[in-house]
mmCIF file of C-alpha atoms and ligand atoms in Angstrom:
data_model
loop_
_atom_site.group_PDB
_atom_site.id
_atom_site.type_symbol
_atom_site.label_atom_id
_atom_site.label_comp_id
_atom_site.label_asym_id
_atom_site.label_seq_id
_atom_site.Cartn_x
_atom_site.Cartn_y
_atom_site.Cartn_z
ATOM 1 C CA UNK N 1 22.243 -17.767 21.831
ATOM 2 C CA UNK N 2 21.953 -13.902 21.026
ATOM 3 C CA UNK N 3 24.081 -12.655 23.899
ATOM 4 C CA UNK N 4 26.729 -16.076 24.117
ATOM 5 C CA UNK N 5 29.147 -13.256 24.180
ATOM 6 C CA UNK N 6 28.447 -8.987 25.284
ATOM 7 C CA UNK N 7 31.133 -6.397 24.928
ATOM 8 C CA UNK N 8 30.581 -2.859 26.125
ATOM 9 C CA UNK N 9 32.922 -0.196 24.517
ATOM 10 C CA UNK N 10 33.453 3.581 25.726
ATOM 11 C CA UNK N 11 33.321 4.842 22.299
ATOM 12 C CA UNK N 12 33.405 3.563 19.077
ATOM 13 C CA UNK N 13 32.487 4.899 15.456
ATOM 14 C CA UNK N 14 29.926 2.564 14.224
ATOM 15 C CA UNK N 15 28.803 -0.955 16.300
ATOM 16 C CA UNK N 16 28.404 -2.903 12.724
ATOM 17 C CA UNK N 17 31.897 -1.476 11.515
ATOM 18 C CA UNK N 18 33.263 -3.103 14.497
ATOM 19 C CA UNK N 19 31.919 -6.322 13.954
ATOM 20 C CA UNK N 20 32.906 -5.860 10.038
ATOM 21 C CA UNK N 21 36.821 -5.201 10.563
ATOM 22 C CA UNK N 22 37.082 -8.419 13.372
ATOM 23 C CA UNK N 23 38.446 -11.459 12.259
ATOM 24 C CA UNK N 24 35.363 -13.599 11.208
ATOM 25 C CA UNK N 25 37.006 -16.991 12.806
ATOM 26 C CA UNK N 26 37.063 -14.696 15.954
ATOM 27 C CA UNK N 27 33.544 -14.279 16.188
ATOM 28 C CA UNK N 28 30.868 -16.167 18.095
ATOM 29 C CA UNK N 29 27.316 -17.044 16.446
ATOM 30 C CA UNK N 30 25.372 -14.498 18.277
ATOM 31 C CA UNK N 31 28.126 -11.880 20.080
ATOM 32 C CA UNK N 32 26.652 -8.284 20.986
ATOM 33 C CA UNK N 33 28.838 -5.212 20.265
ATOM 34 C CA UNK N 34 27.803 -2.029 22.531
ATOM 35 C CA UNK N 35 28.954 1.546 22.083
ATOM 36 C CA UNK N 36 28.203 3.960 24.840
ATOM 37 C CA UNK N 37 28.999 6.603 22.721
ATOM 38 C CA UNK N 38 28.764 6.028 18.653
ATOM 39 C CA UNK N 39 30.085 9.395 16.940
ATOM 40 C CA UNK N 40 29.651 7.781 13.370
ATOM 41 C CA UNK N 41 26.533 5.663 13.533
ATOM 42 C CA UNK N 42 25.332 4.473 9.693
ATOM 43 C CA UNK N 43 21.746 4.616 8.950
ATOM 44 C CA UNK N 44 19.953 2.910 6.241
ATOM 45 C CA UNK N 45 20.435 3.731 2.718
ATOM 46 C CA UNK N 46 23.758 5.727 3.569
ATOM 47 C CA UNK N 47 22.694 8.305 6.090
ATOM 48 C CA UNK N 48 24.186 9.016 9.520
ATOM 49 C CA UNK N 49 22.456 7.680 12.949
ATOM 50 C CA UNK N 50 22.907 10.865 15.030
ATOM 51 C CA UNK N 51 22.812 9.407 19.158
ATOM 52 C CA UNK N 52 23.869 12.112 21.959
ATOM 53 C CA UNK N 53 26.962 9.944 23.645
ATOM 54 C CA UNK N 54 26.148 7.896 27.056
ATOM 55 C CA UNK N 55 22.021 8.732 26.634
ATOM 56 C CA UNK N 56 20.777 5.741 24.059
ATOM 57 C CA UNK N 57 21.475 2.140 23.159
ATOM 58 C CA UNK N 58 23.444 1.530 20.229
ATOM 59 C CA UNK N 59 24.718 -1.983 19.619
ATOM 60 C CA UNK N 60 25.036 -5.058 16.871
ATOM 61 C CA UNK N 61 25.160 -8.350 16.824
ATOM 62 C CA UNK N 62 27.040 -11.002 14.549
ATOM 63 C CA UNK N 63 24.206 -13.927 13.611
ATOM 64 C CA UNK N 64 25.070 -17.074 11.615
ATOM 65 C CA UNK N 65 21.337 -17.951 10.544
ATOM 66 C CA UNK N 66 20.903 -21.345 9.211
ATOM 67 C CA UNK N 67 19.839 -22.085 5.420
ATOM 68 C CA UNK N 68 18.413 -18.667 4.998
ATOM 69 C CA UNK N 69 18.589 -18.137 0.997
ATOM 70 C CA UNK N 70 19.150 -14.681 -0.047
ATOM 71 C CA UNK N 71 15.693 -14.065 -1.179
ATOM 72 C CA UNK N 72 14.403 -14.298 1.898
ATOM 73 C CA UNK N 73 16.568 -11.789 3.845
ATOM 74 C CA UNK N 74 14.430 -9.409 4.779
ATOM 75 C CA UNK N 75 12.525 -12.662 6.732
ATOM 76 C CA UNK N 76 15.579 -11.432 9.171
ATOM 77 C CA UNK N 77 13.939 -8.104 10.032
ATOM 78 C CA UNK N 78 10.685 -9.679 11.200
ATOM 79 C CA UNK N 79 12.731 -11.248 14.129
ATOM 80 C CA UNK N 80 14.387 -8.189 14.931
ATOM 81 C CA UNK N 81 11.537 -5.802 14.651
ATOM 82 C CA UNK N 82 9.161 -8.608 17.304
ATOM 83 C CA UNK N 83 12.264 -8.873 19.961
ATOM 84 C CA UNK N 84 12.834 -4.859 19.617
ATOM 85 C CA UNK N 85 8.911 -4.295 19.463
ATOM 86 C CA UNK N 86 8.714 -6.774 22.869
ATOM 87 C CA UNK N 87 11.155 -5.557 24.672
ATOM 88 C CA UNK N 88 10.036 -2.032 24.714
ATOM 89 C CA UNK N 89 6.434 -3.062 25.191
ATOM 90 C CA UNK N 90 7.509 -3.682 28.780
ATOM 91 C CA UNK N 91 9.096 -0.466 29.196
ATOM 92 C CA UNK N 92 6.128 1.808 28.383
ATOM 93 C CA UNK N 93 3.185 3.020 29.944
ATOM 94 C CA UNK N 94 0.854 2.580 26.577
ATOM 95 C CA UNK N 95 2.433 -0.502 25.119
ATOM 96 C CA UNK N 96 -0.114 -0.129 22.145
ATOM 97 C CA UNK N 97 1.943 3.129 21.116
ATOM 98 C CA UNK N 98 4.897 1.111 19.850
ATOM 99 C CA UNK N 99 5.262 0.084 16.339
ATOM 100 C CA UNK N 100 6.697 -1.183 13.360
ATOM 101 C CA UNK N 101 7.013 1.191 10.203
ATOM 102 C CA UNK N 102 8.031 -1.182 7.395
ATOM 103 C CA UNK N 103 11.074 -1.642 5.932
ATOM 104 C CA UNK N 104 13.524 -0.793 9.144
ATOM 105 C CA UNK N 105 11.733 1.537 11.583
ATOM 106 C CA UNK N 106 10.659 1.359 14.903
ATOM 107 C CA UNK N 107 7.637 3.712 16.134
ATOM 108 C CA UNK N 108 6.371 5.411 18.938
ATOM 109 C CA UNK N 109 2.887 6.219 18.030
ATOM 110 C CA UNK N 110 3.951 8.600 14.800
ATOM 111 C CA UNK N 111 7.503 9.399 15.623
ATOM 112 C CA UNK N 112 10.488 7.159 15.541
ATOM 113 C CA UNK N 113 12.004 5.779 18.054
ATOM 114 C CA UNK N 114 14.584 2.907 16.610
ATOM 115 C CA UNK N 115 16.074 1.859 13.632
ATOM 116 C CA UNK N 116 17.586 -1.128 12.494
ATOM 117 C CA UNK N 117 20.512 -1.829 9.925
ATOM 118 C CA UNK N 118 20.862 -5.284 9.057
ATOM 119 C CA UNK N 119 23.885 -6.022 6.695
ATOM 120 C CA UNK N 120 24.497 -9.599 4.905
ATOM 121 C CA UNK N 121 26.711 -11.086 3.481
ATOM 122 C CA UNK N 122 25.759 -13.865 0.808
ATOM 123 C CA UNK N 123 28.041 -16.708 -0.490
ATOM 124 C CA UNK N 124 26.259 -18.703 -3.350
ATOM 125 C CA UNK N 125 22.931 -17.231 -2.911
ATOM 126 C CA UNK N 126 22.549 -18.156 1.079
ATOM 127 C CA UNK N 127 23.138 -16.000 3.784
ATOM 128 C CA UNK N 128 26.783 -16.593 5.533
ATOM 129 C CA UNK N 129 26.685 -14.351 8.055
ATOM 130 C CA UNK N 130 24.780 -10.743 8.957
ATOM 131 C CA UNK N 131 25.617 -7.788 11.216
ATOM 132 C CA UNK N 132 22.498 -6.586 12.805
ATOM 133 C CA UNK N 133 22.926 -2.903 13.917
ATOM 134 C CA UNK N 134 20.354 -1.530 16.384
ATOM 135 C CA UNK N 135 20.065 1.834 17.938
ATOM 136 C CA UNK N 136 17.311 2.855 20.586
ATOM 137 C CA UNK N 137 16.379 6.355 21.953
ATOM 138 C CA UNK N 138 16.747 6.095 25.327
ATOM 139 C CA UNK N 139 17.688 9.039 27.462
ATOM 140 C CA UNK N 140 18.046 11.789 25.207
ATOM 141 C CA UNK N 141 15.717 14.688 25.686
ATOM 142 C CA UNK N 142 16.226 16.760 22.578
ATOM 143 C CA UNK N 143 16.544 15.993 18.464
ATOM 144 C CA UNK N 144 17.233 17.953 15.599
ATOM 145 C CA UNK N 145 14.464 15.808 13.477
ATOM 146 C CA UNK N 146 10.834 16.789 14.390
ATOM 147 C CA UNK N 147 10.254 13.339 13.477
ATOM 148 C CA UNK N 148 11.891 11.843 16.551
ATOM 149 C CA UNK N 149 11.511 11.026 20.153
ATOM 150 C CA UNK N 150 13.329 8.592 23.200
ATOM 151 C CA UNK N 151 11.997 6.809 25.746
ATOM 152 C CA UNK N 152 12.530 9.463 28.150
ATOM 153 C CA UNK N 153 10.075 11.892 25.851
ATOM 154 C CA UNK N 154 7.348 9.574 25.763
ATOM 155 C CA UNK N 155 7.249 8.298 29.720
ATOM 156 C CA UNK N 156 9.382 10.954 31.435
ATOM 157 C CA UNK N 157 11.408 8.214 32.614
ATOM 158 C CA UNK N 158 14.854 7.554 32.894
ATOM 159 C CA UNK N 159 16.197 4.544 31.988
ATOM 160 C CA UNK N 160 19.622 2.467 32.537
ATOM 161 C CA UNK N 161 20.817 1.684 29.039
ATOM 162 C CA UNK N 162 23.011 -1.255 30.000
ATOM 163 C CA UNK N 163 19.669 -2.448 31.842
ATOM 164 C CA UNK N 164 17.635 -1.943 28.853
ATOM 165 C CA UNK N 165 20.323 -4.080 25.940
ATOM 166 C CA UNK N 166 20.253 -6.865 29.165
ATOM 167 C CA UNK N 167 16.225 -7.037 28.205
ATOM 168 C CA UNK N 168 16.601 -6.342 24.404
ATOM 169 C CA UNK N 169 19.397 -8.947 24.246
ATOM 170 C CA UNK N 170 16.465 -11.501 26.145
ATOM 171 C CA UNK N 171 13.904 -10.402 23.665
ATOM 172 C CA UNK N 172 15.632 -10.749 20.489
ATOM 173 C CA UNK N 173 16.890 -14.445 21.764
ATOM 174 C CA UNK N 174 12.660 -15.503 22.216
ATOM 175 C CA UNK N 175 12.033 -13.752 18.618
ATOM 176 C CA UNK N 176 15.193 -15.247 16.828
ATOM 177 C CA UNK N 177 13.849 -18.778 18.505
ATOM 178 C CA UNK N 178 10.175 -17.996 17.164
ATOM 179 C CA UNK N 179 12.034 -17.276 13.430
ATOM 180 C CA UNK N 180 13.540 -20.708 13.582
ATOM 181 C CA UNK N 181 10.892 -22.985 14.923
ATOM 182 C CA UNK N 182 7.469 -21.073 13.796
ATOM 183 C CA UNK N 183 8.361 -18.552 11.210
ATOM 184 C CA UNK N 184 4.300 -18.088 10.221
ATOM 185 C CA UNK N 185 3.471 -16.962 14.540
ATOM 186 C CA UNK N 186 6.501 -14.461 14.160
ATOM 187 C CA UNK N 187 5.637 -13.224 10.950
ATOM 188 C CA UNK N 188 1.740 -12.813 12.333
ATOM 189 C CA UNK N 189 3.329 -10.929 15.345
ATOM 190 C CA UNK N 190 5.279 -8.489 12.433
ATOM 191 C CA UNK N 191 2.011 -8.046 10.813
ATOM 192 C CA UNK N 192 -0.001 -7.192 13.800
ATOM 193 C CA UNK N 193 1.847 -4.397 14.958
ATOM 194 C CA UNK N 194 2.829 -3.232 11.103
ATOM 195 C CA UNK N 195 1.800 0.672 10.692
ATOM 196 C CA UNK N 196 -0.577 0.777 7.737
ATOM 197 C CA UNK N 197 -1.357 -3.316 8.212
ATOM 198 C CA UNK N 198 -5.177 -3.834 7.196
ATOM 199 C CA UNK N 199 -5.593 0.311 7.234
ATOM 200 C CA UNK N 200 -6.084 2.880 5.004
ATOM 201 C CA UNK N 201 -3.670 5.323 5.231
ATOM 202 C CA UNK N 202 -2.093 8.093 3.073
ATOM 203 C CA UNK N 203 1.136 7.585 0.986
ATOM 204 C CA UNK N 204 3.539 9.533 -1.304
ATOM 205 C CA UNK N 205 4.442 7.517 -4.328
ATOM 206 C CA UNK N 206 8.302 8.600 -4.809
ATOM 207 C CA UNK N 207 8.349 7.592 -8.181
ATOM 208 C CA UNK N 208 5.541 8.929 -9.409
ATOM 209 C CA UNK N 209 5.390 12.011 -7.119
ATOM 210 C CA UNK N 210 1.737 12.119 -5.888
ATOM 211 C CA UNK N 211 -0.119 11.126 -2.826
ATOM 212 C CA UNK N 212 -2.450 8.512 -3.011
ATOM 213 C CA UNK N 213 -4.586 6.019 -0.161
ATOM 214 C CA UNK N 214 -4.115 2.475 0.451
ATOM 215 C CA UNK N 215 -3.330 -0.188 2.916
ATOM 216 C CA UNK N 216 -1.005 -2.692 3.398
ATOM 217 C CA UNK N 217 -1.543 -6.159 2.633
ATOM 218 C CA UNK N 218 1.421 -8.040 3.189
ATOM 219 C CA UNK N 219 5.246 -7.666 3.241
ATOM 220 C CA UNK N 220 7.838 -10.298 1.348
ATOM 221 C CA UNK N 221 10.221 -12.016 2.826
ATOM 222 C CA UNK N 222 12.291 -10.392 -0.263
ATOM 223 C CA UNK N 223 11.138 -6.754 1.626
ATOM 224 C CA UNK N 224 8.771 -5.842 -1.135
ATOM 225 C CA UNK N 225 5.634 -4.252 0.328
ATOM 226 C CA UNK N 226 1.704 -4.854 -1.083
ATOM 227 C CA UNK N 227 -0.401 -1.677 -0.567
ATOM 228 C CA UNK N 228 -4.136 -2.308 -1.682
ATOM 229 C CA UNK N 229 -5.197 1.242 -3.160
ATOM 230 C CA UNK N 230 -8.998 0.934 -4.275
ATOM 231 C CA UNK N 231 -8.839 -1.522 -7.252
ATOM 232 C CA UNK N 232 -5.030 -1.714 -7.928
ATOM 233 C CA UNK N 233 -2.590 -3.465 -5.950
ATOM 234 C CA UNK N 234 0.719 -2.180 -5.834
ATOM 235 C CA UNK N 235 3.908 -3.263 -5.087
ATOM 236 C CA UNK N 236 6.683 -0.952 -3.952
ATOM 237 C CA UNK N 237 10.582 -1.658 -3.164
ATOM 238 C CA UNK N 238 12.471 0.552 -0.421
ATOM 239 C CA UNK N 239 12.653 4.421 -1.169
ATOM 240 C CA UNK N 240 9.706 3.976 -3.492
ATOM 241 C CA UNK N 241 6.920 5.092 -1.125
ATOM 242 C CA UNK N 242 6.901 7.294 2.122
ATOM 243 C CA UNK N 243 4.552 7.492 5.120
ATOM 244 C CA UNK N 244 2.788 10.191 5.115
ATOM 245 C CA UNK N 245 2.019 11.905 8.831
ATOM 246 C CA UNK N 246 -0.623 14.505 9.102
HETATM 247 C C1 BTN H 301 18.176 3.698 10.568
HETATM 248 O O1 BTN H 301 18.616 4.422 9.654
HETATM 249 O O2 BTN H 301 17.046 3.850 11.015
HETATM 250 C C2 BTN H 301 19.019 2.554 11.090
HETATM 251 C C3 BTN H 301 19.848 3.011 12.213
HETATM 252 C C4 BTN H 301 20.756 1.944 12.764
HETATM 253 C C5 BTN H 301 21.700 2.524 13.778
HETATM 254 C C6 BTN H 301 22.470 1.466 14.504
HETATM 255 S S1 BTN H 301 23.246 2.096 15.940
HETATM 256 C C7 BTN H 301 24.185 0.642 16.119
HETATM 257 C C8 BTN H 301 24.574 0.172 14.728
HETATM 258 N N1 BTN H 301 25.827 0.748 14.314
HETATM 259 C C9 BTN H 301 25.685 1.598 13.297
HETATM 260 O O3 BTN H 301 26.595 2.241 12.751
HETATM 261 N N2 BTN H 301 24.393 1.663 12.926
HETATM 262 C C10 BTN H 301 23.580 0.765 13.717
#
């Protein structure tokens, strides 16, 4: 169903802004928006998603899921996370590099590689309809952030892009399937390949400004995230912690 309908534009500002100014009655459950060149990509909590044009994959999709209350929206970002997670599992020489970094990251090994921006839109506490914004390093050799890498960097490869959304379409259709008819396998999956699942690991607490230990011990479907640090369990909300990388 992901995929009922692909466009592929030459250049476009932002993928999800696309699907955001169409007519909603025009949209199919499921249609994929490509950009081969994004100048004005939106990242989570209002930054920018730099991409060097015609090098990565940057596309979104228009999902109407079923009786999803808003409570449980970040339940959403497990399915996304598995089908981006599978899909580039194939693609790489040490599969067990690629990761999820909770709440909207994708890994490879300990620099990032994906991101995801999933926007909702609720009518009386349910989930109507969502944008799903994706973007993928692919081809591009070079980043300003130390923190990131592509594809290419990790397996000296190049890769077609419009080859690579064909398979990421095909693996987000399995995961979105696996969300609807066995929610507790897909959210196993999420778990398995969480950075920091079951592990101690070091963390900055933002709001109280120190370091501390801990590992993570489960994830809401509300996107809260448990972190176990020696007797205390903790809860933290988006922005309130941050991976710490040695
Ligand atoms: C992040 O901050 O990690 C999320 C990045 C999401 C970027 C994608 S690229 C396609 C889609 N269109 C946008 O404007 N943003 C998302």
């Amino acid at each position: 169903m992901i995929g009922n309908k692909v466009q592929i534009l030459k250049n476009f500002p932002s993928t999800n802004d696309f699907l955001k100014q169409q007519n909603k009655s025009d949209l199919v459950d499921g249609e994929v928006v490509c950009a081969r060149s994004q100048e004005n990509g939106r990242g989570q909590r209002g930054n920018t998603w730099e991409t060097e044009p015609n090098k990565n994959l940057t596309f979104s999709f228009y999902l109407e899921p079923l009786d999803l209350n808003v409570n449980q929206q970040f339940s959403l970002n497990y399915f996304v996370s598995v089908g981006i997670l599978e899909c580039l599992k194939q693609l790489v020489d040490k599969p067990e590099n690629i990761l999820l970094k909770w709440p909207n990251d994708i890994y490879y090994g300990d620099k990032k590689i994906g991101g995801i921006l999933i926007e909702n839109n609720v009518k009386e506490s349910k989930i109507s309809h969502t944008i799903i914004g994706i973007g993928i390093n692919i081809n591009q050799e070079q980043f300003n952030l130390r923190t990131a890498t592509s594809l290419y960097i990790e397996t000296r490869k190049e890769f077609s892009v419009e080859e690579v959304l064909a398979k990421m379409i095909h693996s987000l259709d399995i995961s979105y399937n696996l969300f609807v008819k066995d929610f507790m396998l897909l959210k196993k999956e999420y778990l398995n390949h969480l950075l920091g699942y079951q592990k101690t690991r070091k963390y900055f607490n933002n709001l109280q400004d120190c370091f501390f230990d801990g590992e993570i011990v489960e994830v809401g479907d509300h996107g809260l995230v448990k972190i176990r640090s020696g007797e205390l369990l903790l809860e933290f909300g988006l922005k309130e912690i941050s991976f710490v990388f040695d």
